């Protein structure tokens, strides 16, 4: 009986672990930046020309899939810089900087780090969402992130608190007038999904969750406590059966 119970609990826990974040259209988040080579086809499978414009990877539990595409693919957000998360003394920019980005990539879930937000635990800056900007990029001004090298001795604060606002891509995203920057690549077939202008909540214009459709659980490999759930469930059945047979 305890075995049945623990098997049941394991199933229950693993389903809890796969809950995606149902975030509001506006809110607070963090923003980091990462290197995305120009022309690179990222997780959603958006065209290579999308990298000529501002793009981001969104943290996994908000992205909505642990691999390939998710419901966030193609969505556009207006991100406004507030202040760097790590700066001594605290830094508040004298100019308000905003940028409209399109989600083209997945920032994998990790135990710690900026993309670690889940429904139950924010990242260490208190944010559930992290937008990882492809930067430097043709589509983002090189001086986008404010800095004060005289005071801090460096120019890159790395992580920023931001506000985000879901916006329609058409007209707002600088790539929306370039046909080549829109849509997904052909050679990935059904392995790509990148709507030009997804309407959140309208299933016929947004991508499904690839990993949910294909039964791939979210990547929880960095946690020793949850690593157990990465085992195929039939292993538990085998254990269960052998316990019953003994
Ligand atoms: C921003 O980051 C700081 C850490 O430096 C954190 O304490 C704060 O709550 C964050 N949020 C806002 C809105 O400043
Ligand atoms: C983005 O947000 C900033 C700050 O709130 C605002 O000034 C700007 O008009 C917004 N841009 C778009 C395209 O919504
Ligand atoms: C969802 O999108 C489709 C295609 O653009 C549109 O025909 C339909 O009216 C939309 N539904 C809602 C509820 O907005």
XYZ file of C-alpha atoms and ligand atoms in Angstrom:
288
model
C 0.000 0.000 0.000
C 2.664 2.586 0.815
C 4.112 1.827 -2.625
C 0.835 2.641 -4.324
C 0.643 5.772 -2.253
C 4.166 6.912 -3.088
C 3.624 6.137 -6.785
C 0.453 8.189 -6.683
C 2.257 11.011 -4.884
C 5.082 10.922 -7.420
C 2.592 11.256 -10.268
C 0.850 14.067 -8.446
C 4.136 15.876 -7.765
C 5.376 15.530 -11.320
C 2.132 16.987 -12.633
C 2.477 19.880 -10.200
C 6.047 20.413 -11.418
C 4.894 20.763 -15.013
C 2.590 23.701 -14.334
C 3.271 26.621 -16.613
C 3.077 30.159 -15.311
C -0.154 31.907 -16.240
C 1.217 35.445 -16.213
C -0.750 38.653 -16.569
C -0.348 40.859 -19.650
C 1.542 43.480 -17.647
C 3.886 43.120 -14.726
C 7.367 43.063 -13.278
C 10.111 40.795 -14.559
C 13.857 40.607 -14.840
C 15.873 41.063 -17.991
C 19.255 39.602 -18.843
C 21.085 39.313 -22.143
C 22.640 36.427 -24.016
C 24.608 35.747 -27.145
C 22.545 34.663 -30.124
C 24.525 34.501 -33.356
C 23.046 36.563 -36.185
C 20.889 34.313 -38.372
C 20.561 31.573 -35.740
C 17.328 29.546 -35.688
C 16.329 29.454 -32.020
C 13.841 27.189 -30.180
C 10.589 28.504 -31.703
C 11.936 28.014 -35.220
C 11.409 31.662 -36.234
C 13.194 32.724 -39.436
C 16.889 33.612 -39.374
C 16.051 37.212 -40.352
C 14.209 37.613 -37.029
C 17.656 38.013 -35.448
C 18.007 41.366 -37.263
C 15.407 42.744 -34.839
C 15.019 42.651 -31.037
C 14.343 39.092 -29.860
C 14.317 37.364 -26.473
C 14.393 33.965 -24.873
C 11.665 33.687 -22.223
C 12.104 31.670 -19.028
C 10.802 28.126 -19.485
C 7.815 28.021 -17.134
C 6.385 31.161 -18.754
C 7.439 30.034 -22.259
C 5.243 26.986 -21.783
C 7.395 24.147 -23.117
C 10.608 22.473 -22.027
C 11.816 22.076 -25.602
C 11.069 23.404 -29.103
C 8.144 25.827 -29.275
C 5.633 26.998 -26.672
C 2.625 29.324 -26.389
C 4.895 32.358 -25.885
C 6.553 31.939 -29.293
C 6.092 34.971 -31.491
C 4.583 37.121 -28.747
C 5.784 40.700 -28.421
C 6.465 42.550 -25.210
C 7.380 46.137 -24.450
C 10.160 45.945 -21.840
C 11.077 49.010 -19.812
C 14.265 49.125 -17.757
C 13.825 50.067 -14.095
C 17.116 49.455 -12.281
C 19.909 46.892 -12.216
C 19.353 44.077 -9.709
C 23.029 44.063 -8.694
C 24.678 47.477 -8.289
C 26.492 48.970 -5.316
C 25.506 51.748 -4.791
C 22.058 51.206 -6.370
C 21.811 52.665 -9.861
C 18.771 54.413 -11.283
C 19.110 55.453 -14.924
C 18.405 59.072 -15.784
C 16.667 58.041 -18.992
C 13.773 55.572 -19.316
C 14.634 52.954 -21.912
C 12.057 50.678 -23.548
C 12.280 48.087 -26.280
C 9.672 45.933 -28.006
C 10.927 42.378 -28.333
C 9.598 39.199 -29.943
C 9.928 35.841 -28.179
C 11.897 33.472 -30.409
C 13.733 31.312 -27.895
C 13.484 29.297 -24.682
C 15.544 30.046 -21.582
C 15.796 26.625 -19.902
C 14.581 26.137 -16.354
C 17.356 25.757 -13.825
C 17.401 25.364 -10.065
C 18.976 28.781 -9.531
C 19.666 31.579 -11.973
C 17.440 34.119 -13.639
C 15.263 31.663 -15.586
C 14.467 29.573 -12.493
C 10.996 31.061 -11.884
C 8.143 28.575 -11.396
C 4.518 29.007 -10.321
C 5.625 28.611 -6.713
C 9.060 30.242 -6.646
C 10.383 33.435 -8.261
C 14.027 33.951 -9.207
C 16.401 35.561 -6.707
C 15.283 39.056 -7.735
C 11.691 38.124 -6.900
C 10.549 37.838 -10.540
C 8.610 34.902 -12.009
C 9.514 35.847 -15.582
C 12.907 36.543 -17.122
C 13.395 38.009 -20.568
C 16.827 37.145 -21.969
C 17.588 39.676 -24.703
C 19.694 38.647 -27.698
C 22.388 41.306 -27.336
C 24.513 42.580 -28.926
C 22.251 42.437 -31.967
C 21.742 44.352 -35.204
C 18.282 45.231 -33.921
C 19.288 46.677 -30.528
C 21.272 49.902 -30.079
C 24.723 49.178 -28.620
C 24.078 51.777 -25.903
C 20.676 50.328 -24.970
C 21.645 49.494 -21.376
C 22.417 52.622 -19.333
C 25.647 52.574 -17.347
C 28.043 54.753 -15.367
C 31.554 53.485 -15.894
C 33.134 56.256 -13.801
C 31.253 55.173 -10.662
C 31.131 51.384 -11.178
C 34.237 50.655 -13.245
C 32.211 48.537 -15.690
C 29.351 49.168 -18.108
C 27.328 45.949 -17.999
C 25.078 45.449 -14.963
C 23.903 42.118 -16.353
C 20.460 41.814 -14.743
C 17.751 44.462 -14.683
C 14.380 44.797 -13.040
C 11.947 45.638 -15.821
C 8.273 46.155 -16.388
C 6.769 44.190 -19.252
C 3.679 44.848 -21.255
C 2.187 42.448 -23.780
C 1.780 44.345 -27.068
C 0.572 43.357 -30.530
C 3.579 42.666 -32.748
C 2.186 44.442 -35.784
C 3.384 48.048 -35.774
C 5.105 47.729 -32.360
C 7.930 45.293 -33.198
C 10.496 46.804 -35.576
C 10.636 43.532 -37.536
C 6.890 43.462 -38.210
C 7.259 45.230 -41.565
C 9.847 42.780 -42.831
C 8.229 39.666 -44.288
C 11.510 37.741 -44.038
C 11.595 38.306 -40.263
C 8.109 36.862 -39.740
C 6.874 33.326 -39.438
C 8.810 30.106 -39.051
C 11.350 28.237 -41.156
C 10.095 25.586 -43.598
C 12.771 22.939 -43.064
C 11.694 22.194 -39.466
C 8.210 21.295 -40.666
C 5.894 20.844 -37.705
C 8.888 21.315 -35.366
C 8.595 25.087 -35.673
C 5.923 27.563 -34.628
C 6.363 31.320 -34.797
C 3.190 33.323 -35.409
C 3.723 36.789 -36.899
C 1.185 38.313 -34.532
C -0.183 35.861 -31.966
C -3.250 36.888 -29.982
C -2.776 35.647 -26.411
C -5.644 33.410 -25.380
C -6.722 32.726 -28.970
C -5.634 29.152 -29.614
C -5.933 29.476 -33.382
C -3.230 32.163 -33.423
C -0.872 30.889 -30.703
C 1.479 27.923 -30.555
C 0.650 24.865 -28.467
C 3.179 23.522 -25.958
C 5.506 21.166 -27.813
C 6.629 19.288 -24.714
C 3.091 18.946 -23.374
C 1.858 17.574 -26.715
C 4.757 15.168 -26.902
C 4.770 14.119 -23.276
C 8.180 15.553 -22.454
C 8.248 16.765 -18.842
C 9.897 20.063 -17.969
C 13.636 19.760 -17.485
C 14.172 19.422 -13.753
C 17.564 17.708 -13.931
C 19.408 20.236 -11.762
C 17.378 19.398 -8.657
C 18.436 16.278 -6.819
C 15.002 16.073 -5.195
C 13.118 16.181 -8.495
C 15.620 14.157 -10.542
C 13.609 11.072 -9.581
C 10.714 12.342 -11.691
C 12.853 12.304 -14.806
C 12.785 8.507 -14.766
C 10.250 7.083 -17.202
C 7.128 6.279 -15.242
C 7.113 2.646 -16.367
C 10.175 2.156 -14.165
C 7.934 2.836 -11.196
C 5.419 0.366 -12.555
C 8.192 -2.233 -12.816
C 9.285 -1.487 -9.237
C 5.683 -1.639 -8.119
C 5.046 -4.957 -9.876
C 8.215 -6.518 -8.525
C 7.236 -5.421 -5.016
C 3.803 -7.010 -5.454
C 5.296 -10.195 -6.922
C 7.774 -10.510 -4.017
C 14.625 45.087 -8.094
O 15.809 44.525 -7.608
C 16.029 44.670 -6.220
C 17.355 44.045 -5.880
O 18.363 44.929 -6.200
C 14.888 44.084 -5.434
O 15.111 44.221 -4.058
C 13.623 44.770 -5.840
O 12.539 44.257 -5.135
C 13.418 44.628 -7.323
N 12.189 45.198 -7.781
C 11.961 46.505 -8.016
C 10.592 46.829 -8.543
O 12.802 47.376 -7.827
C 6.639 50.994 -23.996
O 6.598 51.456 -22.659
C 7.064 52.784 -22.496
C 7.089 53.094 -21.020
O 5.858 52.847 -20.427
C 6.154 53.735 -23.295
O 6.642 55.044 -23.178
C 6.147 53.317 -24.756
O 5.241 54.117 -25.483
C 5.762 51.851 -24.894
N 5.892 51.441 -26.276
C 4.971 50.694 -26.900
C 5.238 50.358 -28.318
O 3.965 50.284 -26.335
C -9.035 34.033 -33.050
O -8.272 34.233 -34.225
C -8.922 33.883 -35.431
C -7.923 34.019 -36.566
O -7.349 35.289 -36.613
C -10.138 34.775 -35.609
O -10.818 34.419 -36.796
C -11.055 34.606 -34.402
O -12.143 35.515 -34.506
C -10.295 34.858 -33.121
N -11.142 34.533 -31.977
C -11.297 35.356 -30.954
C -12.170 34.865 -29.845
O -10.776 36.465 -30.896
